[in-house]
Short mmCIF file of C-alpha atoms in Angstrom, two decimals:
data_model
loop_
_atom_site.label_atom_id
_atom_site.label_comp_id
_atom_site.label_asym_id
_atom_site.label_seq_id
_atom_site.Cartn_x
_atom_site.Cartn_y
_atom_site.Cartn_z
CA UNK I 1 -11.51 28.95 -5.47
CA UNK I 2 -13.27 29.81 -1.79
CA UNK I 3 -13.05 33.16 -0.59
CA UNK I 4 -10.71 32.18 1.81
CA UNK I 5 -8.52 29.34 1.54
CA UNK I 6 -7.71 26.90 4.02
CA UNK I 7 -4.28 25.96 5.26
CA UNK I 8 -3.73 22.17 4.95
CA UNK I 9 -1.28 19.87 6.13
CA UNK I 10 -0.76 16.47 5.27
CA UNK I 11 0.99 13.98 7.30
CA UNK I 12 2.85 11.50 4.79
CA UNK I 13 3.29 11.42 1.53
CA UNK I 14 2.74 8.24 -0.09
CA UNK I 15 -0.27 7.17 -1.98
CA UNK I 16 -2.71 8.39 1.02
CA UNK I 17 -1.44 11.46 1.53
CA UNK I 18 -1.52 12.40 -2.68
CA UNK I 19 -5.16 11.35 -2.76
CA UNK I 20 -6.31 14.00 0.21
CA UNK I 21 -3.59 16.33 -0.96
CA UNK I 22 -5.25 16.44 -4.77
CA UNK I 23 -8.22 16.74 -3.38
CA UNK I 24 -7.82 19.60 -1.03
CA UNK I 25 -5.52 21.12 -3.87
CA UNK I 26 -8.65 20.73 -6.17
CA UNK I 27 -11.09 22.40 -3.74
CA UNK I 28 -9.09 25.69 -3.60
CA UNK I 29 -6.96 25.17 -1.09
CA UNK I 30 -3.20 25.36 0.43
CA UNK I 31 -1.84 22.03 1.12
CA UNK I 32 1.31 21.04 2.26
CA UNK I 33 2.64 17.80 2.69
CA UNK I 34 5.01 16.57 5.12
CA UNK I 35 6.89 13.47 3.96
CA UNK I 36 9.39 12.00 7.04
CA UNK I 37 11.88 10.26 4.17
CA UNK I 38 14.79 11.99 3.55
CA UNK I 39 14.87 12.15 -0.43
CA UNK I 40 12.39 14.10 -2.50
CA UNK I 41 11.34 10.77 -4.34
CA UNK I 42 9.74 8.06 -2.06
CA UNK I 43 11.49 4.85 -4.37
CA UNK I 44 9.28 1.60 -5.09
CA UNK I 45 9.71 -1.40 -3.37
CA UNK I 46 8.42 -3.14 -6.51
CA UNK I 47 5.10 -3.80 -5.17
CA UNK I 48 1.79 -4.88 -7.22
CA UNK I 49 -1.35 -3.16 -6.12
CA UNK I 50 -4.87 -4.32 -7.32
CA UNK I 51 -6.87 -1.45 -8.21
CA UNK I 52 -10.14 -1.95 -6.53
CA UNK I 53 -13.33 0.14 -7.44
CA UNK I 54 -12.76 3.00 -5.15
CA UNK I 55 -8.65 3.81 -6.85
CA UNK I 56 -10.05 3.72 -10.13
CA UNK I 57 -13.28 6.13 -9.04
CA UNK I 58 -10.40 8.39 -7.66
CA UNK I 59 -8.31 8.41 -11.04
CA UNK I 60 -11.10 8.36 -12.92
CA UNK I 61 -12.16 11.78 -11.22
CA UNK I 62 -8.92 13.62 -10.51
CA UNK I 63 -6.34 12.03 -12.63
CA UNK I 64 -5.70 14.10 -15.61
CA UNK I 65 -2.82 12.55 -17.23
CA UNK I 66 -5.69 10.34 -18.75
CA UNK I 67 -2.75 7.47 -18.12
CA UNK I 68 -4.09 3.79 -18.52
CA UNK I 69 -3.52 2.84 -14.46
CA UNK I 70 -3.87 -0.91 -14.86
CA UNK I 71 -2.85 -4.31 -16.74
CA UNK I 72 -6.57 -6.55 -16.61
CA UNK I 73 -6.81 -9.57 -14.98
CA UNK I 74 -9.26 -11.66 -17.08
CA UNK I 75 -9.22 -14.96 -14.87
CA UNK I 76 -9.24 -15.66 -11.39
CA UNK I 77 -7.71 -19.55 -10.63
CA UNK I 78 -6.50 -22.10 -8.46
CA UNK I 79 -3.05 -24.67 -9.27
CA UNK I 80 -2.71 -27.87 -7.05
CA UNK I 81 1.02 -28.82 -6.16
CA UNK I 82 2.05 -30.39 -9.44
CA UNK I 83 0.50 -26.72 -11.56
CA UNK I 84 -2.61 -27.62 -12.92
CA UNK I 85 -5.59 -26.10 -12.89
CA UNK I 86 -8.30 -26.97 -10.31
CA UNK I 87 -10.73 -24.31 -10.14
CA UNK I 88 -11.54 -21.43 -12.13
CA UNK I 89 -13.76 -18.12 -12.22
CA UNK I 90 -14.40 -15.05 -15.12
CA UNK I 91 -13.56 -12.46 -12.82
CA UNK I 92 -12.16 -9.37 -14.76
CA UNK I 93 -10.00 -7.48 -11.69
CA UNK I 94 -7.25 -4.49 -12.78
CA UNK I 95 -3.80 -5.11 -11.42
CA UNK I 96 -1.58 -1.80 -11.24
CA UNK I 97 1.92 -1.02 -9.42
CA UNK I 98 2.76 1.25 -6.08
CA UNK I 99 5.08 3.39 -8.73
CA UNK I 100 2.94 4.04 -11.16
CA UNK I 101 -0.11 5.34 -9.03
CA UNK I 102 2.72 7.11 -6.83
CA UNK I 103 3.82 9.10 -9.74
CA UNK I 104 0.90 9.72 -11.67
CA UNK I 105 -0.03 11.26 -8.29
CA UNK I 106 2.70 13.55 -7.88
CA UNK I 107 2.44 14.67 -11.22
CA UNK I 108 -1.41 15.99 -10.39
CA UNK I 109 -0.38 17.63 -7.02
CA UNK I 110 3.24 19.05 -7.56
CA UNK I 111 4.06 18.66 -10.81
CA UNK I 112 6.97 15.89 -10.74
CA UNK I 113 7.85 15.23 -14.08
CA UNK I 114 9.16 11.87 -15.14
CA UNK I 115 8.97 9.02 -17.68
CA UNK I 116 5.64 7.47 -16.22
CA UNK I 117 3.30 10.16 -18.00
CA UNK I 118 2.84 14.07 -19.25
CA UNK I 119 1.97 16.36 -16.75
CA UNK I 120 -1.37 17.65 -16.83
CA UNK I 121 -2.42 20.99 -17.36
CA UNK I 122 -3.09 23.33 -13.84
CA UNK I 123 -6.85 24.71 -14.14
CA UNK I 124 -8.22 27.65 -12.87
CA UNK I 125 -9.95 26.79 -9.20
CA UNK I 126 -6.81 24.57 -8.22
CA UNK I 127 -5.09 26.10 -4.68
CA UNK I 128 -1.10 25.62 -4.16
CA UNK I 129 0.28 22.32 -2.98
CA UNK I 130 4.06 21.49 -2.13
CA UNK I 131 5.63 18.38 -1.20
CA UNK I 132 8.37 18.56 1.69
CA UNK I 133 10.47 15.80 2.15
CA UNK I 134 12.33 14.80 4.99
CA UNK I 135 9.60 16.75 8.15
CA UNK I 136 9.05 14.86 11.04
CA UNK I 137 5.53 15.83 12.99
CA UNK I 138 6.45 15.42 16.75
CA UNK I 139 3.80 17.33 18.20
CA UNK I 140 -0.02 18.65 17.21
CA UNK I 141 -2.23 20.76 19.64
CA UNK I 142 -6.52 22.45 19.87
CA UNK I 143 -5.27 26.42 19.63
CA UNK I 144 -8.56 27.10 20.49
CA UNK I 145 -9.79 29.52 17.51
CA UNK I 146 -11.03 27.27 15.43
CA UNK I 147 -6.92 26.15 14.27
CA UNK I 148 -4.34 23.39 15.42
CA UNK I 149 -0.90 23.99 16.27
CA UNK I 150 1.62 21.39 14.30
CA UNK I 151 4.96 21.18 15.50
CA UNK I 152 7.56 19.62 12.91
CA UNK I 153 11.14 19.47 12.25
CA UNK I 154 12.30 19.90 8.76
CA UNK I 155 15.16 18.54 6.79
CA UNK I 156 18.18 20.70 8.05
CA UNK I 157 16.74 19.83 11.69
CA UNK I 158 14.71 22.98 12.15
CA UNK I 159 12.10 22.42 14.97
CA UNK I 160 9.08 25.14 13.80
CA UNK I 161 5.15 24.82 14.27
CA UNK I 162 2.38 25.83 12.00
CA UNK I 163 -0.93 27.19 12.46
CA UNK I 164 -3.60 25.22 10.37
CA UNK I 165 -7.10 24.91 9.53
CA UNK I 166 -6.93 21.07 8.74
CA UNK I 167 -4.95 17.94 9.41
CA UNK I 168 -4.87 15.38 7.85
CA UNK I 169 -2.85 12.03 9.12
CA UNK I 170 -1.94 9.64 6.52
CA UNK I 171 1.42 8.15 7.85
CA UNK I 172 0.78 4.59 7.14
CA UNK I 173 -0.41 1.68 9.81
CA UNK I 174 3.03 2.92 12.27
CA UNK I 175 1.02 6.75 11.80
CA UNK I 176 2.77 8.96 14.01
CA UNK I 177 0.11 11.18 13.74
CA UNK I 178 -1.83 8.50 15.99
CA UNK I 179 0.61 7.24 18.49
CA UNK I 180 0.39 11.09 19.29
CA UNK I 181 -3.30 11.00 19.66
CA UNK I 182 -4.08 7.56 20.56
CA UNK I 183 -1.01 6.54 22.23
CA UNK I 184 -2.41 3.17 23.45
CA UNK I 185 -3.26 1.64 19.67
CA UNK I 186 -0.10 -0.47 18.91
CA UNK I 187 0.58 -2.28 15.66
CA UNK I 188 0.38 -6.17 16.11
CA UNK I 189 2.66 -8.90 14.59
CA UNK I 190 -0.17 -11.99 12.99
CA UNK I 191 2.31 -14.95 13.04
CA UNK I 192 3.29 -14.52 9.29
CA UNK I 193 5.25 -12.40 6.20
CA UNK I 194 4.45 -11.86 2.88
CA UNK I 195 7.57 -12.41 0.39
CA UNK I 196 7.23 -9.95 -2.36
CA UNK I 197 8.78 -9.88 -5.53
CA UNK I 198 8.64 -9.33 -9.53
CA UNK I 199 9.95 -10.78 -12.99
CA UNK I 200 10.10 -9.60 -16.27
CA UNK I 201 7.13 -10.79 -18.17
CA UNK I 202 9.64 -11.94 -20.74
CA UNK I 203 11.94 -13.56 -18.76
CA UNK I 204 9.01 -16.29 -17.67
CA UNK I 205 8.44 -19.76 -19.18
CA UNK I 206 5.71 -19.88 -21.62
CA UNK I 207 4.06 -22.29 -18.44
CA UNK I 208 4.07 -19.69 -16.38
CA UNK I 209 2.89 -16.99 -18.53
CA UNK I 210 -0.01 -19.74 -19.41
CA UNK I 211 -0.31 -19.25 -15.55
CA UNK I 212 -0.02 -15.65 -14.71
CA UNK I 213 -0.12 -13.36 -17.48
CA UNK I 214 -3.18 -11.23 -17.49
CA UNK I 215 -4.68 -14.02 -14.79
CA UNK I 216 -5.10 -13.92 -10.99
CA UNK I 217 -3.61 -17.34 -9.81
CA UNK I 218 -3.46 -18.75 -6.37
CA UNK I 219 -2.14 -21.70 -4.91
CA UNK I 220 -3.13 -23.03 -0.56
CA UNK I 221 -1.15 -25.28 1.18
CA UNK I 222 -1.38 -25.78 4.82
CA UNK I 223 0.10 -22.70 6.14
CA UNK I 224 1.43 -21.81 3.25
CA UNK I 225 -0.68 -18.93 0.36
CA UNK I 226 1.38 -17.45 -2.90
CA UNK I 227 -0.61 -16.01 -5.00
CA UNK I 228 0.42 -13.57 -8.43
CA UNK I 229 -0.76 -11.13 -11.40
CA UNK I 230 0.89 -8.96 -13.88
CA UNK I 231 1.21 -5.43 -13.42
CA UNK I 232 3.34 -2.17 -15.32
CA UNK I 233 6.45 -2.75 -16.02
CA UNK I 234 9.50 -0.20 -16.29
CA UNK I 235 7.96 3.56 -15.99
CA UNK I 236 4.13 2.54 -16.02
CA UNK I 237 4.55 -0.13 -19.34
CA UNK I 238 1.35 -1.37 -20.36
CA UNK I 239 3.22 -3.01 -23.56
CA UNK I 240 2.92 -6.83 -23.75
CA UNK I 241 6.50 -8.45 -23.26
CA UNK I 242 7.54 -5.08 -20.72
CA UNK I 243 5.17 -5.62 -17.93
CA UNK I 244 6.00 -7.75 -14.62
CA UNK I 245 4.81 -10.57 -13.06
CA UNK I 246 3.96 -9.85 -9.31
CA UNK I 247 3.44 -12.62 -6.36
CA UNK I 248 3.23 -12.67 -3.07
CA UNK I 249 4.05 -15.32 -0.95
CA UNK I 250 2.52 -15.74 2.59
CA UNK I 251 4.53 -18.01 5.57
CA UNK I 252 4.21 -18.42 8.69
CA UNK I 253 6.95 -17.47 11.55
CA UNK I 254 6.43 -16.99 15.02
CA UNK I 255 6.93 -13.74 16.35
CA UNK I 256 9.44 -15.25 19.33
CA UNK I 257 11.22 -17.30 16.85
CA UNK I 258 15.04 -17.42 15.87
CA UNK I 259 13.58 -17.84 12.52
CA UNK I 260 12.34 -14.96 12.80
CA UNK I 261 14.30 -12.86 14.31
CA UNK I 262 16.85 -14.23 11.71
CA UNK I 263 14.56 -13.30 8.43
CA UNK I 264 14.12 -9.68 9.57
CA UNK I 265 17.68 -8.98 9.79
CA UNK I 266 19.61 -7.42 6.99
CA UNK I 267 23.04 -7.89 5.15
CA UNK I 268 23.76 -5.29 7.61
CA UNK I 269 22.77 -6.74 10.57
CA UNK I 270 20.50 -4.33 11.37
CA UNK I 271 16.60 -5.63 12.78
CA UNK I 272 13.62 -4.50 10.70
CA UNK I 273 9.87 -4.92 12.69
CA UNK I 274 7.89 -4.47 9.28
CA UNK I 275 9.74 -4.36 6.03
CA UNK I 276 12.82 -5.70 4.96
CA UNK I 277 13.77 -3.76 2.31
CA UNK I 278 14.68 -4.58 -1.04
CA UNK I 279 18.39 -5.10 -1.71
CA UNK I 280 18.78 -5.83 2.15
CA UNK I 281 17.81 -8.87 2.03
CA UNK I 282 21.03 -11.78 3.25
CA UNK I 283 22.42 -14.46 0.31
CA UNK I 284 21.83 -17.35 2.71
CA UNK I 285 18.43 -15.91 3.80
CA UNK I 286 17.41 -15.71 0.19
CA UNK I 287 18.86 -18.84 -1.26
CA UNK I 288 17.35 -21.03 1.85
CA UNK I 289 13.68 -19.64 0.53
CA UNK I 290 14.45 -20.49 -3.27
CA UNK I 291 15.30 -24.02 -1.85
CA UNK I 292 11.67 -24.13 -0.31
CA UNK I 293 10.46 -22.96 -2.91
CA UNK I 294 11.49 -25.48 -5.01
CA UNK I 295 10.33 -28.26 -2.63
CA UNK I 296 6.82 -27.14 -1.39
CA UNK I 297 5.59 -24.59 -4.65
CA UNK I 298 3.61 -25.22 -8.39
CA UNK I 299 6.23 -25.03 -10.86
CA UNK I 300 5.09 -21.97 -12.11
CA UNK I 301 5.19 -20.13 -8.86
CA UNK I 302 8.73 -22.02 -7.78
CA UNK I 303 10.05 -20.28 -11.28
CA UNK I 304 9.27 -16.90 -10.78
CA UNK I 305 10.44 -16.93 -7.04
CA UNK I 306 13.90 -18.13 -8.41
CA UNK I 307 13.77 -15.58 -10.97
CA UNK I 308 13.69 -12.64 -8.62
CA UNK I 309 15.60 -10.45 -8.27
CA UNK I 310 15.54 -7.77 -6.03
CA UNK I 311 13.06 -10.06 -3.26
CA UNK I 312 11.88 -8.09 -0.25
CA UNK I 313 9.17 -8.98 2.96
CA UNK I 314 6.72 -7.40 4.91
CA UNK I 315 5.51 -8.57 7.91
CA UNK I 316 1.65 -8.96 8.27
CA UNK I 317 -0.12 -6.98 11.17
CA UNK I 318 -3.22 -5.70 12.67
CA UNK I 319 -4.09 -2.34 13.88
CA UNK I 320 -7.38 -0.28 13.83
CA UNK I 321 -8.15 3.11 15.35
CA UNK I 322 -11.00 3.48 17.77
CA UNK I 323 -11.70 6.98 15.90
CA UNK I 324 -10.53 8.97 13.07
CA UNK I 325 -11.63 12.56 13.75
CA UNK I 326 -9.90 14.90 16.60
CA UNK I 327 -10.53 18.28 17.72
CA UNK I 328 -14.17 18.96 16.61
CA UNK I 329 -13.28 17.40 13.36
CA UNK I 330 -9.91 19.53 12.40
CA UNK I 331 -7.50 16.76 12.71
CA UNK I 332 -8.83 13.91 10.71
CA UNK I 333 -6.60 10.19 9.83
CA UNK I 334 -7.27 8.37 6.51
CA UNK I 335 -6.33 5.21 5.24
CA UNK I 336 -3.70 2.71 6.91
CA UNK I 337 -3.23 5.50 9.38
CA UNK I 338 -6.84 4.41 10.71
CA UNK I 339 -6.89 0.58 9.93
CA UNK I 340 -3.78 -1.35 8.51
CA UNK I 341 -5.69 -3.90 6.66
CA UNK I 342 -3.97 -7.62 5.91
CA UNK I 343 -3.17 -7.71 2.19
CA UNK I 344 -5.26 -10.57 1.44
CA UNK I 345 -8.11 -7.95 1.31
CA UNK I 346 -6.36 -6.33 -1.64
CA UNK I 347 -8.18 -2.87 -0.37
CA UNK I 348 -5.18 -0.69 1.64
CA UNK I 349 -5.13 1.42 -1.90
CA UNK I 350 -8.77 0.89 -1.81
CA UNK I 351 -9.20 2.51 1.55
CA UNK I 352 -7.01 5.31 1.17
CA UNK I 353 -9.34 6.47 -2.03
CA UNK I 354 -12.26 5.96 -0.36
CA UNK I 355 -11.46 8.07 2.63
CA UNK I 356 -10.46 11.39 0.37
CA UNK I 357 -13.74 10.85 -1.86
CA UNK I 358 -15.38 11.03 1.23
CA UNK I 359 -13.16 14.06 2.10
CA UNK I 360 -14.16 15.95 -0.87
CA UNK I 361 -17.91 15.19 0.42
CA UNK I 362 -17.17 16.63 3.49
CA UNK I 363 -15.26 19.58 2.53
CA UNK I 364 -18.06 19.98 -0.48
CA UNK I 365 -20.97 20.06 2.64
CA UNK I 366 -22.29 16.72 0.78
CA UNK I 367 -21.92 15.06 3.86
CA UNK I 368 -20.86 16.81 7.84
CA UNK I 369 -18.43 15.29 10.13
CA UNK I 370 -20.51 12.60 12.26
CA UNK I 371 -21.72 11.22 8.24
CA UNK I 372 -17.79 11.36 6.96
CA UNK I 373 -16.93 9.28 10.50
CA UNK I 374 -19.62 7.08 9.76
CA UNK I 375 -18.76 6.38 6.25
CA UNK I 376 -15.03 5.74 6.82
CA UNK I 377 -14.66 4.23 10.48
CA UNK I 378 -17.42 1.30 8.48
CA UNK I 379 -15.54 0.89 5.80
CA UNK I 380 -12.26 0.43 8.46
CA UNK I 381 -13.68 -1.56 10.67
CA UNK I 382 -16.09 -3.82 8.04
CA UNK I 383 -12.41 -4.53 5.80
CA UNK I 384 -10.37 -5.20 8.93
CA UNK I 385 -11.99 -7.72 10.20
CA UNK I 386 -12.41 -9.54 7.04
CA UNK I 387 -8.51 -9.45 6.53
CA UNK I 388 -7.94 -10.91 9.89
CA UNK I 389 -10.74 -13.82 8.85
CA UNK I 390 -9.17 -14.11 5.81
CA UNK I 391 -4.95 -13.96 6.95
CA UNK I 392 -6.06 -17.21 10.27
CA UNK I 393 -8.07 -19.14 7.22
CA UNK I 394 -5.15 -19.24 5.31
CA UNK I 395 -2.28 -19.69 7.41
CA UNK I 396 -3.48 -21.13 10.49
CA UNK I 397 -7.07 -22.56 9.66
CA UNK I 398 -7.61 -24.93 6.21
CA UNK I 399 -8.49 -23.25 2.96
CA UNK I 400 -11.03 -25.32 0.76
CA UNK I 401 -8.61 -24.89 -2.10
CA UNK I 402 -6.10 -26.15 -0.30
CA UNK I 403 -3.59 -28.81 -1.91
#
């Protein structure tokens, strides 16, 4: 533990925030966390991540629930309209779940307990770290004396501030953290939505298990992507028969559209600009897009979007930060905070790893501040753009897989 620790906050506490939160923890210091949502538990949307090399460095490293993080993906392949087969590749990838990671996560910084794993032992070294739900950041300020000033409101509606020696923003790609900072970086509509959803491995047709199960399938049609894997199921399963089958299912609607405008508006009738969450979702909406599906999808993928049930959609957008370090380096963002990458890259998770390894490195003296900005504005900039060259090429250019 350092002489003297430092006092840490994070902004946001999803996956982001747990990665630099561990990793201050593990250095010796006292982090807290400051999660806006209102419950103590953030709750899955149901969401399949794939676990790129820089998440699995990170568990491999800090993760000691020793917990299996991933169902393989053996087989990367293409389906023309009618389901078969048209190109193939031996590409082992590892295909893991938002709710897993999430609480595999908070068992190594807070010590959640649940059904996804046993929590780990503490070591000697570790600092403090706490997890406080429902405190909004509205305000962050240079004291001066080598500290920053965070205002926040807390749970009951308590406005306080907090001298700190680091801050960290990981708020996601609508990072509040940077609309204080950066003010004129706005989050961009592309011109499309990803449908999301997940069935029970065992609920599938032995065609589409042939399909998806432990494989990475894809199918292109003008404007039109769905792709899906198999991920945990229930609590983290990694048992054959319990685990999910994952897609998601790319289509295009412009941003001034009554479409639109019509998809992003719940059973409620209130207007979502990024995610409509799951069990919002309208009957007619819903049943309108298992008709499509029907008439426009490879069996196999048509199946498993009439099998869902619990369906949700994100819209797909663009933003990336000029800069990621504030204040002579004391305020830093990570992950979608800096650059809200299209999912096609399969690398938000990715990202978010990458930039707390690289914070350890900087807090270690591996690397200083200019290297650390270096390292992680590349990595932002480098995996934005290819997301955006990826999201036109398949919805608005012609994909050479295309059927």
């Amino acid at each position: 533990m350092p002489a003297k620790p430092l006092q840490v906050v994070v902004v946001g506490g999803s996956l982001g925030g747990l990665f630099a939160g561990i990793v201050f923890k593990r250095l010796g210091h006292a982090v807290r966390i400051f999660e806006r949502n209102p419950t103590p538990l953030l709750h899955d949307q149901g969401a399949g991540i794939v676990a790129g090399g820089d998440a699995q460095a990170f568990f491999s490293k800090y993760d000691r629930t020793r917990h299996p993080i991933a169902v393989p993906s053996k087989l990367r392949h293409y389906l023309d309209k009618d389901g078969n087969q048209i190109h193939r590749e031996h590409t082992t990838q590892q295909m893991t779940s938002w709710d897993l990671l999430y609480h595999l996560l908070r068992a190594n910084f807070d010590g959640v307990q649940s059904e996804y794993c046993e929590l780990p032992p503490s070591a000697s070294g570790d600092g403090s770290g706490s997890y406080e739900y429902g405190h909004l950041v509205h305000g962050v300020r240079d004291r001066g004396d080598g500290k920053v000033e965070v205002d926040f409101e807390d749970r009951a509606g308590n406005k306080s501030s907090q001298s700190v020696d680091m801050l960290i923003g990981s708020d996601g790609a609508s990072s509040t953290l940077r609309k204080i900072l950066l003010p004129d970086v706005k989050r961009e509509y592309a011109g499309y939505v990803a449908w999301r959803g997940t069935v029970p491995e065992n609920e599938v047709s032995k065609a589409a298990k042939e399909a998806f199960v432990e494989k990475f399938a894809f199918y292109h049609s003008e404007g039109v992507q769905i792709l899906s894997y198999t991920i945990p199921g229930k609590h983290g399963s990694l048992e054959v028969g319990k685990r999910l089958v994952n897609y998601v299912w790319y289509c295009n609607y412009p941003q001034d559209s009554d479409e639109y405008k019509e998809l992003m508006t719940d059973s409620d009738g209130h207007h979502h600009h990024t995610t409509l969450p799951v069990g919002k979702m309208r009957n007619e909406i819903w049943e309108q897009q298992k008709e499509y599906a029907r008439r426009i999808l490879p069996p196999q993928f048509a199946e498993i979007v009439e099998k869902t049930k619990q369906p949700f959609i994100q819209a797909i957008t663009d933003v990336l930060s000029p800069r990621n370090s504030f204040f002579d380096g004391k305020v830093l963002l990570i992950g979608d905070a800096v650059a809200g990458f299209r999912p096609h890259t399969a690398a938000s998770t990715s990202q978010a790893a990458f930039d707390a390894l690289m914070l350890d490195e900087l807090m270690s003296g591996k690397i200083d501040n200019d290297e650390w900005q270096e390292k992680t504005m590349g990595y932002a900039r480098e995996i934005q753009r290819r997301g955006v060259e990826m999201g036109q090429r398949s919805q608005f250019g012609h994909h050479p897989l295309s059927r």
